[in-house]
Amino acid sequence: MTADRVTFTYPGADRPALSEVSATVGRGEVVALVGENGSGKTTLAKLLAGLYHPDSGTIRWDGTDLTAIHGDALRRRISVIAQDHTRWPLTVRENIVMGRPLDEERLAHAAAAAGADRVIGELDQGYDALLDRRFRGGHDLSGGQWQRIAAARGFYRDATLVIFDEPTSALDARAEHALFERIRRHADGRTVILITHRLASVRFADRIYVLDHGRVAEHGTHAELLRNGGLYADLYELQASAYQNPPRSSQNPADQNIPQEAL
Ligand SMILES: Nc1ncnc2c1ncn2[C@@H]1O[C@H](COP(=O)(O)OP(=O)(O)OP(=O)(O)O)[C@@H](O)[C@H]1O
């Protein structure tokens, strides 16, 4: 999947959200997009997925320009897990399967990959539990528990490309770290684009693109980017020092669910 000098401006916007961006995502790779708010991460993911078309430059999958591929065919190959996932007042099973043919084995695999199996295990009715308190016998889940169900929905889809767009904002640091570990292990040859602000979690991505004001500031592995001493190293340093200097009220890392390796 390649973006070649791609520029994109939202309708009515006075400056491009992306300018001359080039990026490559190999089949089966986990690639992270990082950068500050508004730097263009989500826009680049949408362009790579063919959900938006660039104003100039090209996006290619296996050498084919995405403008030549029918939108429906593309959408079938993409699974997006975003922070604003939908909480359907349906059963756990329906929330994960979401209208696709039911395959119990794939369902169990998707739930395990997303860490939703533990949430489901705690519900008396398991996969049959109704996720809406307004109904008799219905259940409510926490934000982090819902996010695991939404991640399982993303794994269940038989997609070539899975985009995780800050799927972890409601997860504590330990849970986020565990989810990214599972994403890596369960990608099963699928290509994964990961968008997150927590840099401790993207260290294991095959490649990291750092965006800054709609441009690629740098790219490489975690180790390469740290060695470069550029924007990524600055942002990483900043987050690591925030972990190292917790507020005085809670000096104990165990209180904060911070993975030891982030310290
Ligand atoms: N639908 C839209 N219409 C107009 N401008 C938009 C739209 N979506 C995003 N933008 C603008 O495009 C730029 C890039 O936004 P984008 O959402 O890609 O950034 P991001 O790096 O994903 O940000 P965040 O970390 O805040 O999620 C920003 O300046 C944003 O204001």
PDB file of N, CA, C and O and ligand atoms in Angstrom, residues 10-11 13 17 35-44 52 83 165-166 195 197, ligand 1:
ATOM      1  N   TYR A  10      -9.628  19.261   2.899  1.00  0.00           N
ATOM      2  CA  TYR A  10     -11.060  19.047   3.149  1.00  0.00           C
ATOM      3  C   TYR A  10     -11.852  20.152   2.477  1.00  0.00           C
ATOM      4  O   TYR A  10     -11.380  21.304   2.417  1.00  0.00           O
ATOM      5  N   PRO A  11     -13.049  19.850   1.985  1.00  0.00           N
ATOM      6  CA  PRO A  11     -13.868  20.878   1.332  1.00  0.00           C
ATOM      7  C   PRO A  11     -14.051  22.071   2.277  1.00  0.00           C
ATOM      8  O   PRO A  11     -14.349  21.883   3.453  1.00  0.00           O
ATOM      9  N   ALA A  13     -11.857  23.926   3.608  1.00  0.00           N
ATOM     10  CA  ALA A  13     -10.706  24.238   4.473  1.00  0.00           C
ATOM     11  C   ALA A  13      -9.742  25.154   3.722  1.00  0.00           C
ATOM     12  O   ALA A  13      -9.672  25.106   2.496  1.00  0.00           O
ATOM     13  N   ALA A  17      -4.900  19.309   4.644  1.00  0.00           N
ATOM     14  CA  ALA A  17      -4.697  18.477   5.831  1.00  0.00           C
ATOM     15  C   ALA A  17      -3.457  17.615   5.643  1.00  0.00           C
ATOM     16  O   ALA A  17      -2.794  17.228   6.604  1.00  0.00           O
ATOM     17  N   GLY A  35       1.788  11.641  15.955  1.00  0.00           N
ATOM     18  CA  GLY A  35       1.933  13.084  15.732  1.00  0.00           C
ATOM     19  C   GLY A  35       0.917  13.814  16.581  1.00  0.00           C
ATOM     20  O   GLY A  35      -0.018  13.209  17.112  1.00  0.00           O
ATOM     21  N   GLU A  36       1.098  15.115  16.665  1.00  0.00           N
ATOM     22  CA  GLU A  36       0.237  15.883  17.567  1.00  0.00           C
ATOM     23  C   GLU A  36      -1.169  16.037  16.979  1.00  0.00           C
ATOM     24  O   GLU A  36      -1.402  15.711  15.817  1.00  0.00           O
ATOM     25  N   ASN A  37      -2.087  16.554  17.777  1.00  0.00           N
ATOM     26  CA  ASN A  37      -3.470  16.734  17.334  1.00  0.00           C
ATOM     27  C   ASN A  37      -3.504  17.520  16.020  1.00  0.00           C
ATOM     28  O   ASN A  37      -2.810  18.523  15.874  1.00  0.00           O
ATOM     29  N   GLY A  38      -4.322  17.029  15.101  1.00  0.00           N
ATOM     30  CA  GLY A  38      -4.506  17.760  13.847  1.00  0.00           C
ATOM     31  C   GLY A  38      -3.348  17.617  12.870  1.00  0.00           C
ATOM     32  O   GLY A  38      -3.303  18.294  11.846  1.00  0.00           O
ATOM     33  N   SER A  39      -2.403  16.702  13.144  1.00  0.00           N
ATOM     34  CA  SER A  39      -1.239  16.584  12.256  1.00  0.00           C
ATOM     35  C   SER A  39      -1.564  15.810  10.978  1.00  0.00           C
ATOM     36  O   SER A  39      -0.769  15.825  10.036  1.00  0.00           O
ATOM     37  N   GLY A  40      -2.708  15.117  10.942  1.00  0.00           N
ATOM     38  CA  GLY A  40      -3.128  14.461   9.702  1.00  0.00           C
ATOM     39  C   GLY A  40      -3.164  12.943   9.745  1.00  0.00           C
ATOM     40  O   GLY A  40      -3.349  12.289   8.712  1.00  0.00           O
ATOM     41  N   LYS A  41      -3.053  12.363  10.925  1.00  0.00           N
ATOM     42  CA  LYS A  41      -2.983  10.898  11.054  1.00  0.00           C
ATOM     43  C   LYS A  41      -4.238  10.216  10.511  1.00  0.00           C
ATOM     44  O   LYS A  41      -4.169   9.307   9.688  1.00  0.00           O
ATOM     45  N   THR A  42      -5.406  10.659  11.004  1.00  0.00           N
ATOM     46  CA  THR A  42      -6.660  10.028  10.578  1.00  0.00           C
ATOM     47  C   THR A  42      -6.888  10.248   9.084  1.00  0.00           C
ATOM     48  O   THR A  42      -7.330   9.340   8.368  1.00  0.00           O
ATOM     49  N   THR A  43      -6.556  11.438   8.616  1.00  0.00           N
ATOM     50  CA  THR A  43      -6.749  11.733   7.191  1.00  0.00           C
ATOM     51  C   THR A  43      -5.885  10.805   6.341  1.00  0.00           C
ATOM     52  O   THR A  43      -6.358  10.236   5.349  1.00  0.00           O
ATOM     53  N   LEU A  44      -4.636  10.596   6.742  1.00  0.00           N
ATOM     54  CA  LEU A  44      -3.758   9.707   5.971  1.00  0.00           C
ATOM     55  C   LEU A  44      -4.293   8.274   5.992  1.00  0.00           C
ATOM     56  O   LEU A  44      -4.319   7.594   4.958  1.00  0.00           O
ATOM     57  N   TYR A  52     -11.100   8.367   1.208  1.00  0.00           N
ATOM     58  CA  TYR A  52     -11.032   9.675   0.548  1.00  0.00           C
ATOM     59  C   TYR A  52     -10.051   9.545  -0.606  1.00  0.00           C
ATOM     60  O   TYR A  52      -9.131   8.732  -0.544  1.00  0.00           O
ATOM     61  N   GLN A  83     -12.349   5.506  17.964  1.00  0.00           N
ATOM     62  CA  GLN A  83     -12.693   5.833  19.342  1.00  0.00           C
ATOM     63  C   GLN A  83     -14.200   6.048  19.504  1.00  0.00           C
ATOM     64  O   GLN A  83     -14.742   5.860  20.574  1.00  0.00           O
ATOM     65  N   ASP A 165      -8.003   3.450  15.072  1.00  0.00           N
ATOM     66  CA  ASP A 165      -7.847   4.895  15.245  1.00  0.00           C
ATOM     67  C   ASP A 165      -8.107   5.238  16.699  1.00  0.00           C
ATOM     68  O   ASP A 165      -9.256   5.369  17.119  1.00  0.00           O
ATOM     69  N   GLU A 166      -7.051   5.348  17.461  1.00  0.00           N
ATOM     70  CA  GLU A 166      -7.133   5.597  18.902  1.00  0.00           C
ATOM     71  C   GLU A 166      -8.221   4.755  19.557  1.00  0.00           C
ATOM     72  O   GLU A 166      -9.146   5.290  20.161  1.00  0.00           O
ATOM     73  N   ILE A 195      -3.258   4.169  15.063  1.00  0.00           N
ATOM     74  CA  ILE A 195      -3.132   5.597  15.380  1.00  0.00           C
ATOM     75  C   ILE A 195      -3.302   5.746  16.881  1.00  0.00           C
ATOM     76  O   ILE A 195      -4.314   5.319  17.435  1.00  0.00           O
ATOM     77  N   HIS A 197      -1.816   8.170  20.566  1.00  0.00           N
ATOM     78  CA  HIS A 197      -0.942   9.199  21.137  1.00  0.00           C
ATOM     79  C   HIS A 197       0.016   8.613  22.156  1.00  0.00           C
ATOM     80  O   HIS A 197       0.923   9.291  22.609  1.00  0.00           O
TER      81      HIS A 197
HETATM   82  N1  LIG B   1     -14.080  16.701   8.185  1.00  0.00           N
HETATM   83  C1  LIG B   1     -13.160  17.681   8.212  1.00  0.00           C
HETATM   84  N2  LIG B   1     -13.405  18.881   7.615  1.00  0.00           N
HETATM   85  C2  LIG B   1     -12.495  19.876   7.620  1.00  0.00           C
HETATM   86  N3  LIG B   1     -11.267  19.763   8.187  1.00  0.00           N
HETATM   87  C3  LIG B   1     -10.969  18.598   8.795  1.00  0.00           C
HETATM   88  C4  LIG B   1     -11.893  17.502   8.844  1.00  0.00           C
HETATM   89  N4  LIG B   1     -11.314  16.464   9.522  1.00  0.00           N
HETATM   90  C5  LIG B   1     -10.084  16.910   9.866  1.00  0.00           C
HETATM   91  N5  LIG B   1      -9.879  18.178   9.440  1.00  0.00           N
HETATM   92  C6  LIG B   1      -8.643  18.977   9.599  1.00  0.00           C
HETATM   93  O1  LIG B   1      -7.572  18.290   8.964  1.00  0.00           O
HETATM   94  C7  LIG B   1      -6.391  18.344   9.753  1.00  0.00           C
HETATM   95  C8  LIG B   1      -5.909  16.928  10.060  1.00  0.00           C
HETATM   96  O2  LIG B   1      -6.894  16.263  10.867  1.00  0.00           O
HETATM   97  P1  LIG B   1      -6.762  14.735  11.309  1.00  0.00           P
HETATM   98  O3  LIG B   1      -8.037  14.361  11.953  1.00  0.00           O
HETATM   99  O4  LIG B   1      -6.293  13.939  10.154  1.00  0.00           O
HETATM  100  O5  LIG B   1      -5.578  14.840  12.381  1.00  0.00           O
HETATM  101  P2  LIG B   1      -5.124  13.791  13.490  1.00  0.00           P
HETATM  102  O6  LIG B   1      -3.622  13.831  13.456  1.00  0.00           O
HETATM  103  O7  LIG B   1      -5.780  12.478  13.278  1.00  0.00           O
HETATM  104  O8  LIG B   1      -5.639  14.516  14.803  1.00  0.00           O
HETATM  105  P3  LIG B   1      -6.053  13.966  16.278  1.00  0.00           P
HETATM  106  O9  LIG B   1      -4.792  13.497  16.921  1.00  0.00           O
HETATM  107  O10 LIG B   1      -6.570  15.207  16.933  1.00  0.00           O
HETATM  108  O11 LIG B   1      -7.096  12.913  16.086  1.00  0.00           O
HETATM  109  C9  LIG B   1      -6.749  19.183  10.978  1.00  0.00           C
HETATM  110  O12 LIG B   1      -6.341  20.507  10.744  1.00  0.00           O
HETATM  111  C10 LIG B   1      -8.253  19.093  11.059  1.00  0.00           C
HETATM  112  O13 LIG B   1      -8.787  20.270  11.621  1.00  0.00           O
END
